[in-house]
mmCIF file of C-alpha atoms and ligand atoms in Angstrom:
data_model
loop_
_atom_site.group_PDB
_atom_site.id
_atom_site.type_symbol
_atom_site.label_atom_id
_atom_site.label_comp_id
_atom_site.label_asym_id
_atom_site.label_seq_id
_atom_site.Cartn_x
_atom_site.Cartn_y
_atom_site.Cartn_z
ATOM 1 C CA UNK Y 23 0.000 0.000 0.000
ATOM 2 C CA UNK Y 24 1.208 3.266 -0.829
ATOM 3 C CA UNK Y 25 0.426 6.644 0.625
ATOM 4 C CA UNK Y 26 1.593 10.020 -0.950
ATOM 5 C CA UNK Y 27 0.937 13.062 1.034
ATOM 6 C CA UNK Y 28 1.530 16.429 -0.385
ATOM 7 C CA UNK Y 29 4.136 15.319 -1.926
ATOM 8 C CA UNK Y 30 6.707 17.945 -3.409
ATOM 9 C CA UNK Y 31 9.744 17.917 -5.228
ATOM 10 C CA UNK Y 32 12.263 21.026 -5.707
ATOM 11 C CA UNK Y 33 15.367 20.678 -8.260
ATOM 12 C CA UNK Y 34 18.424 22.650 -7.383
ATOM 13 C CA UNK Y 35 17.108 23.851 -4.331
ATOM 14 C CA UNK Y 36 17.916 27.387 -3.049
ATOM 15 C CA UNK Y 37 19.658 27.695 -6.376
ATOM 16 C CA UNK Y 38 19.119 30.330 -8.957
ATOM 17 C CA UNK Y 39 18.265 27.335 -11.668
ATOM 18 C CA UNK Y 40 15.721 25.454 -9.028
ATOM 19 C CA UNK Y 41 13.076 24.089 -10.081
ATOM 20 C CA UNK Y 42 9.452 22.827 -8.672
ATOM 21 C CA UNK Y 43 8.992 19.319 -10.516
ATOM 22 C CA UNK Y 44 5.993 18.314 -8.101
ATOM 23 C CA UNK Y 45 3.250 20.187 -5.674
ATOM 24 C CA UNK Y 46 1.631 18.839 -3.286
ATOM 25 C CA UNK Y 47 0.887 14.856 -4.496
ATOM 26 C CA UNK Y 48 -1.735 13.142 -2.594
ATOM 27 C CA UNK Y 49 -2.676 9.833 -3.863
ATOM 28 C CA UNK Y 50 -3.256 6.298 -2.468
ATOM 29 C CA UNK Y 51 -2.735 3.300 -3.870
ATOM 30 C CA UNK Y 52 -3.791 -0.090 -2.580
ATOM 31 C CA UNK Y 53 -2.399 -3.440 -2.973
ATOM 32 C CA UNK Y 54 -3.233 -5.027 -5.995
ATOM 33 C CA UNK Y 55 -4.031 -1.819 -8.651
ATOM 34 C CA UNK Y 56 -2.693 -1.389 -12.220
ATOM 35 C CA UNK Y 57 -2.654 2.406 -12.618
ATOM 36 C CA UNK Y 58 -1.242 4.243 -15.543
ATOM 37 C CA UNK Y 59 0.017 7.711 -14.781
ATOM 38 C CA UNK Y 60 -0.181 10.425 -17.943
ATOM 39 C CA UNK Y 61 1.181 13.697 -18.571
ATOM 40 C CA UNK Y 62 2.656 15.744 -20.788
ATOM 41 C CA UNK Y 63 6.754 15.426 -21.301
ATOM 42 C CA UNK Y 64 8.116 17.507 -18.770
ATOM 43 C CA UNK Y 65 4.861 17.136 -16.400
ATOM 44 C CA UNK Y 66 6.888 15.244 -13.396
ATOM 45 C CA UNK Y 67 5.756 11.751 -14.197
ATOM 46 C CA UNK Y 68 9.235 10.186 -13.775
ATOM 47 C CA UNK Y 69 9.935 12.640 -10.717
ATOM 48 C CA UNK Y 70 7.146 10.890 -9.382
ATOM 49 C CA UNK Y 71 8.363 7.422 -10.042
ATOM 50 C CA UNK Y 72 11.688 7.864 -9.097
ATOM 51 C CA UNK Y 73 10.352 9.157 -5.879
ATOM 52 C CA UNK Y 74 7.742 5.789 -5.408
ATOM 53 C CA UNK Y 75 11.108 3.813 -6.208
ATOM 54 C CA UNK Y 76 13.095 5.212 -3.194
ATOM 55 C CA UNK Y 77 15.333 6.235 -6.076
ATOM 56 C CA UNK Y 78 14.610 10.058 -5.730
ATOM 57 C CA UNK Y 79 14.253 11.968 -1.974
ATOM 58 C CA UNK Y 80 11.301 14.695 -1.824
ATOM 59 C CA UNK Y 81 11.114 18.240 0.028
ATOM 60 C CA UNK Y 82 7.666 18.135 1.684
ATOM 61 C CA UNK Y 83 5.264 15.727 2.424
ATOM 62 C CA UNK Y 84 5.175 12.285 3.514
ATOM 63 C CA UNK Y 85 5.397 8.739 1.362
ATOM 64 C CA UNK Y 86 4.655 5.573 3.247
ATOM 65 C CA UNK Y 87 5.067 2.040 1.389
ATOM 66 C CA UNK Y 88 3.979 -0.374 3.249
ATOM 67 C CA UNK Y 89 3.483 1.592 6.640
ATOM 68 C CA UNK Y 90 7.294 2.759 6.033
ATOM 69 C CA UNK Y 91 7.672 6.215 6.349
ATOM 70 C CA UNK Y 92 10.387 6.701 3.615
ATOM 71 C CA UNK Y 93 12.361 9.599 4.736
ATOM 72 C CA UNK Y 94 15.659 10.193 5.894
ATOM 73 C CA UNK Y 95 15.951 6.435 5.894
ATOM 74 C CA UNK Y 96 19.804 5.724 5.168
ATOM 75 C CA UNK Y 97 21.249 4.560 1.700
ATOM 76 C CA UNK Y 98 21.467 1.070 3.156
ATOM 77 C CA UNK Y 99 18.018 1.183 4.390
ATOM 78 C CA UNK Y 100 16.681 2.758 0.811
ATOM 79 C CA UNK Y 101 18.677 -0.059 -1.025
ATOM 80 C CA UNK Y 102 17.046 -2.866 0.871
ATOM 81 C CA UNK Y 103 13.377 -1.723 0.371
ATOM 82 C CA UNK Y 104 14.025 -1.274 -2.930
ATOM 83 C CA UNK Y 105 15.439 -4.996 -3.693
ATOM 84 C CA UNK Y 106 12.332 -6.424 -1.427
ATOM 85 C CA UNK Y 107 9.181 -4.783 -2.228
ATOM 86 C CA UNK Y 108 10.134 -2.340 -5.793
ATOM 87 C CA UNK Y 109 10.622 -3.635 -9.229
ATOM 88 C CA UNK Y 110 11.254 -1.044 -11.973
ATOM 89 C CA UNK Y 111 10.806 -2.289 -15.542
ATOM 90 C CA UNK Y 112 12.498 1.066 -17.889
ATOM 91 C CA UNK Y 113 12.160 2.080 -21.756
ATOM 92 C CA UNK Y 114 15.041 1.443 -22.744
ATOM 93 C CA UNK Y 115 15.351 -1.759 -20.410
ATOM 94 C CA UNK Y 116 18.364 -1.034 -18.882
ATOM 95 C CA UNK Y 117 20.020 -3.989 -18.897
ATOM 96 C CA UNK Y 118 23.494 -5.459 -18.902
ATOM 97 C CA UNK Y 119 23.876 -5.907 -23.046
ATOM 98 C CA UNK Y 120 26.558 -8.518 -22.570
ATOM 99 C CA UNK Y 121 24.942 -10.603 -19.930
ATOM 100 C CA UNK Y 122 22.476 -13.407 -20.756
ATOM 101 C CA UNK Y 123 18.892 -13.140 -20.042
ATOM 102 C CA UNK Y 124 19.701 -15.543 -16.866
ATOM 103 C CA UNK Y 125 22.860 -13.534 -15.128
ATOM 104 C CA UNK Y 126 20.728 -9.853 -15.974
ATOM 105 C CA UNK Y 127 17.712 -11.741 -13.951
ATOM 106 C CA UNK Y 128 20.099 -13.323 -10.781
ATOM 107 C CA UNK Y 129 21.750 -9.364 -10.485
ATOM 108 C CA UNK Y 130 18.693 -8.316 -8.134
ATOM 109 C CA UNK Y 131 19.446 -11.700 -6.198
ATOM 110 C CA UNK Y 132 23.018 -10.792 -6.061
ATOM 111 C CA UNK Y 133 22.019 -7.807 -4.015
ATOM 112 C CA UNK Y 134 19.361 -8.872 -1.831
ATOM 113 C CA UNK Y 135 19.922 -8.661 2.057
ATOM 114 C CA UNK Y 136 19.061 -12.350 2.517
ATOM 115 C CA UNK Y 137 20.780 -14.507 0.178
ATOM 116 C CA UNK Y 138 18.924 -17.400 -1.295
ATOM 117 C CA UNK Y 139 20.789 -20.345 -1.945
ATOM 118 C CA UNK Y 140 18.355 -21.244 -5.287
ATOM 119 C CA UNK Y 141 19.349 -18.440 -7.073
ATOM 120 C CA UNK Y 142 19.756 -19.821 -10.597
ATOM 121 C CA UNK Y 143 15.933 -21.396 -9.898
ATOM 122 C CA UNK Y 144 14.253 -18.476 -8.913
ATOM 123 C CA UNK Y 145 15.967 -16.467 -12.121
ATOM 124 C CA UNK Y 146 14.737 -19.597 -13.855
ATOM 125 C CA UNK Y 147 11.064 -19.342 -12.444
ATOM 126 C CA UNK Y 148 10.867 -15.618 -13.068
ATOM 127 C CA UNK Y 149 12.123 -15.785 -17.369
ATOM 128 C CA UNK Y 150 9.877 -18.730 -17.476
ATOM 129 C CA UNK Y 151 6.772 -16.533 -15.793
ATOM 130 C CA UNK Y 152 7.347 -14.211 -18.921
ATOM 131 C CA UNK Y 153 7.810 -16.502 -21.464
ATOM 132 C CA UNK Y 154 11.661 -16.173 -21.804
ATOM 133 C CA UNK Y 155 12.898 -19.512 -20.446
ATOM 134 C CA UNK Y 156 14.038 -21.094 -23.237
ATOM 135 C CA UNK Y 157 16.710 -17.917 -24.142
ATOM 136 C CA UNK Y 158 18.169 -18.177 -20.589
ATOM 137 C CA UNK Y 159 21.883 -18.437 -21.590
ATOM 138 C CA UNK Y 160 21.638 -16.361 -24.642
ATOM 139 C CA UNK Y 161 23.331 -12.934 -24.399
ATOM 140 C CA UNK Y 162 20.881 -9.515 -24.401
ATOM 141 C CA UNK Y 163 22.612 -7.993 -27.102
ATOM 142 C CA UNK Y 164 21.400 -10.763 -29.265
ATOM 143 C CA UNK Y 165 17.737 -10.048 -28.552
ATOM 144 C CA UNK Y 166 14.904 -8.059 -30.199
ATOM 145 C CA UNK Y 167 13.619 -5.393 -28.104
ATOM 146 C CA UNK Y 168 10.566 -6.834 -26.584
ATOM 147 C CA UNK Y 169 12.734 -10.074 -25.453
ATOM 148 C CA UNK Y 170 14.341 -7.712 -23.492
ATOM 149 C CA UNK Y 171 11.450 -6.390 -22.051
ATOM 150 C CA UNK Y 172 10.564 -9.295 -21.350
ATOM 151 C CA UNK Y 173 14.139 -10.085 -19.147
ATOM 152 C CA UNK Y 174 14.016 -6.624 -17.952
ATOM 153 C CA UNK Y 175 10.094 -7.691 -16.359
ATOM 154 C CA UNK Y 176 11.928 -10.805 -15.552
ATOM 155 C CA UNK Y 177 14.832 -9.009 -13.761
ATOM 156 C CA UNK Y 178 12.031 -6.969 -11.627
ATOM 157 C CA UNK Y 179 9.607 -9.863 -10.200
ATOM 158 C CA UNK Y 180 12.471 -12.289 -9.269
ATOM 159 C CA UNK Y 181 12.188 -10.897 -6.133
ATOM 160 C CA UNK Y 182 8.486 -11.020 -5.482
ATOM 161 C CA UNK Y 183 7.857 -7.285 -4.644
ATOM 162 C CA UNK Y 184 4.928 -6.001 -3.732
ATOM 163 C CA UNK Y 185 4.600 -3.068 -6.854
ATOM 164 C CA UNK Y 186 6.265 -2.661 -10.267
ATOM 165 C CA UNK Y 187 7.112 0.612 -11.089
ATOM 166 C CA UNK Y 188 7.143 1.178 -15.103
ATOM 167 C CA UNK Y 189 8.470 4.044 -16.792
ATOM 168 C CA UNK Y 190 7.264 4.475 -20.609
ATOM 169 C CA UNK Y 191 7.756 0.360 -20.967
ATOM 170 C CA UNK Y 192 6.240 0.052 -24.102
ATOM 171 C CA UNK Y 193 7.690 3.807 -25.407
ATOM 172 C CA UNK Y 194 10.879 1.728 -27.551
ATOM 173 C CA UNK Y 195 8.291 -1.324 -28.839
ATOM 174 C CA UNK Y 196 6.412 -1.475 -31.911
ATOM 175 C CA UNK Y 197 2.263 -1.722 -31.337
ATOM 176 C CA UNK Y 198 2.300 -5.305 -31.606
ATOM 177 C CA UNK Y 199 5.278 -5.849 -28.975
ATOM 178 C CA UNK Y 200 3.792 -3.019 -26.711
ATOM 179 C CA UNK Y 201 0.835 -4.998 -26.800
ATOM 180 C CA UNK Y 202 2.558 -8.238 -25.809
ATOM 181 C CA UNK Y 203 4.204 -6.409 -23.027
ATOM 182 C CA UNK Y 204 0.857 -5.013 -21.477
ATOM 183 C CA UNK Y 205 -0.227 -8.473 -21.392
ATOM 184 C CA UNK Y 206 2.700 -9.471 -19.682
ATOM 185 C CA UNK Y 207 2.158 -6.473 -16.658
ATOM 186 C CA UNK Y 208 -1.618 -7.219 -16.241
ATOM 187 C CA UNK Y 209 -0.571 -11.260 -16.208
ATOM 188 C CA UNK Y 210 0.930 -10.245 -13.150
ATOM 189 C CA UNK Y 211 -1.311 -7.607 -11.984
ATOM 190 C CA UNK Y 212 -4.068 -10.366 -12.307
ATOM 191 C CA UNK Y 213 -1.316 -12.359 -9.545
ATOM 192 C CA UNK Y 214 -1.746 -9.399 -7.139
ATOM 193 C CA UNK Y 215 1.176 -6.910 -7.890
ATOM 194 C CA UNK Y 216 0.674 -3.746 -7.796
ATOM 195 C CA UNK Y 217 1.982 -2.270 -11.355
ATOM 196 C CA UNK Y 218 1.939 1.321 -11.992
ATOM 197 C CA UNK Y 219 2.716 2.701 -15.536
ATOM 198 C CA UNK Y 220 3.973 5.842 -16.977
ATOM 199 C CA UNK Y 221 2.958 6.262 -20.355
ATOM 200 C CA UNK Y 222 1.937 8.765 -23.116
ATOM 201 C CA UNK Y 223 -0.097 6.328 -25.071
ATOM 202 C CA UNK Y 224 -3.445 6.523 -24.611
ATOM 203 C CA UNK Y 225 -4.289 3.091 -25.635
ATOM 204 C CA UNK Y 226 -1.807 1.497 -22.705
ATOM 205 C CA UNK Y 227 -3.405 4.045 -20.107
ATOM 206 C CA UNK Y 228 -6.828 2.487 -21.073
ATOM 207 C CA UNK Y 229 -6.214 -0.900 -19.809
ATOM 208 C CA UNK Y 230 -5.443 0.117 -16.574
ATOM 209 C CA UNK Y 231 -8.092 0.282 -14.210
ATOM 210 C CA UNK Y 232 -7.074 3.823 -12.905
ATOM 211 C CA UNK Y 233 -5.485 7.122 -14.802
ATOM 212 C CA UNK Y 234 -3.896 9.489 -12.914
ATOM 213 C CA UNK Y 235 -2.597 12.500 -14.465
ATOM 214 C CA UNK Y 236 -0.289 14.728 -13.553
ATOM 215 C CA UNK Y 237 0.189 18.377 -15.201
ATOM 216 C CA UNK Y 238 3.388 20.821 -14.515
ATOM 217 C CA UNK Y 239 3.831 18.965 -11.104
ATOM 218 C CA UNK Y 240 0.161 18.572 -9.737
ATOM 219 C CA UNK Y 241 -2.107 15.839 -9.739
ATOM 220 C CA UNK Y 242 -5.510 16.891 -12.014
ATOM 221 C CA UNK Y 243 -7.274 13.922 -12.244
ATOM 222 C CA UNK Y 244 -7.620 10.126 -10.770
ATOM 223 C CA UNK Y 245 -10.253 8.400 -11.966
HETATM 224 N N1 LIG R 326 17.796 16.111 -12.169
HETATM 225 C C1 LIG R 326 17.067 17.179 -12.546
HETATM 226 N N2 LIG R 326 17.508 18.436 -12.313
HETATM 227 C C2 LIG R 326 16.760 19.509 -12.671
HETATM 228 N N3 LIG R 326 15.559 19.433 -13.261
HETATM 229 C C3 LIG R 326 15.062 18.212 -13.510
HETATM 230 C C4 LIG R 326 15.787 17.019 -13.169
HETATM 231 N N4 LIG R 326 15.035 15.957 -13.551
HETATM 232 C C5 LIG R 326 13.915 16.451 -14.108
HETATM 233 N N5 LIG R 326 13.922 17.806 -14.080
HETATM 234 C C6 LIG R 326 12.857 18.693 -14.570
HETATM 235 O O1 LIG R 326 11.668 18.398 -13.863
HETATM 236 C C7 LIG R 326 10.555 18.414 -14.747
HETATM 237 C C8 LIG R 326 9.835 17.080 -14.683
HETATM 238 O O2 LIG R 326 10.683 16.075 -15.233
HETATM 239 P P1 LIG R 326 10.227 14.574 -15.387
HETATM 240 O O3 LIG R 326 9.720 14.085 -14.086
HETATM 241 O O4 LIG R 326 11.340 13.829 -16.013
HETATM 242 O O5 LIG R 326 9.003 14.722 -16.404
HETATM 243 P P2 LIG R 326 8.229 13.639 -17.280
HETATM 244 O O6 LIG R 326 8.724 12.288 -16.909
HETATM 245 O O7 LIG R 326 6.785 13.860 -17.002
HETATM 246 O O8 LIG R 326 8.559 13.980 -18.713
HETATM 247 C C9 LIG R 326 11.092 18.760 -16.129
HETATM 248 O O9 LIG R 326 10.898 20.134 -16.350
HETATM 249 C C10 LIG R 326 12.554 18.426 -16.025
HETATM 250 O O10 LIG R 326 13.307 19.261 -16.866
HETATM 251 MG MG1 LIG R 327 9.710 10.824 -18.002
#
């Protein structure tokens, strides 16, 4: 569950380029939506993300994930509720190019506080889940672009969190792939993860059950 509370973010604060990306944010989301969040370019969506990841800090306000205020939590602390409860799927997948599909999906393992001793099974489990388990051992750079949407997905469930976090996933893919993809997201939605899309394409933010959208930094609709 997810609680934003006039949330705001400042760029370059007290600087003469500074910059208010977001005003006063107040949304909640509970476990178990598929939201898409739309905007113009420039409107704060990925501020916004960023922030939801624990990536980004904010000025004012409060965000609690899961009852956890996250504020002035330290970079250890941040890290670990990332790898546990946050998976963030990109556009232009940001994966390791020379890895295979199977060593960019055991990184987030690599990381997590409590190692697992099945590793190379749960990365298994997860490329399977998304219909990549037959191109385990073959390298990324080898791969059309939704494949590697597909690993990147991969790479963000293996650890079970609680909320995907996807920022313009289908904005590199052709209509076809992009629609491959969304069924892919609400496969898992339908599972119980929370997935939460930024997007500009009105056709994606349509098969979400909730728009939100977001306009110079303030929230003008949710519906
Ligand atoms: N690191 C940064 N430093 C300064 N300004 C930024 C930074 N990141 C984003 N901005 C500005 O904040 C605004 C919102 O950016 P962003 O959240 O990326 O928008 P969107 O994803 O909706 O296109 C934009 O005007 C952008 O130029
Ligand atoms: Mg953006």
């Amino acid at each position: 569950m997810i609680r934003l509370q006039g949330i705001s973010k400042v760029y370059n604060r007290g600087k003469n380029n500074s910059f208010q990306a977001l005003s006063g944010i107040t949304a909640e989301v509970k476990d178990g939506e598929m939201i898409a969040v739309i905007g113009k370019s420039g409107a704060g969506k990925s501020t916004l993300l960023h922030i939801l990841a624990c990536i980004d800090s904010y000025d004012s306000g409060e965000y609690l994930l899961d009852g956890i205020l996250i504020k002035k939590l330290s970079e250890r602390k941040l890290a670990q509720i990332r790898n546990e409860k946050i998976g963030m799927v990109m556009q232009d997948f940001a994966l390791v190019e020379d890895f295979t599909a199977l060593e960019n999906v055991m990184l987030p393992l690599d990381f997590a506080a409590k190692k697992k001793s099945n590793r190379k099974q749960l990365a298994l489990n997860a490329l399977q889940s998304v219909g990549m388990a037959d191109y385990a051992k073959k390298p990324v750079n080898q791969m059309s672009g939704g494949q590697k949407q597909r690993v990147a997905i991969a790479r963000a469930i293996v650890n079970e969190p609680s909320v995907i976090l996807a920022d313009e996933p289908t904005g590199a893919l052709d209509s076809k792939t992009a629609a491959e993809i969304m069924e892919v997201l609400k496969a898992l939605n339908r599972t119980g993860t929370t997935i939460i899309i930024v997007t500009h394409d009105k056709s994606i933010a349509q098969q979400c059950g909730r728009i939100i959208e977001i306009a110079d930094g303030s929230l003008v609709s949710d519906s």
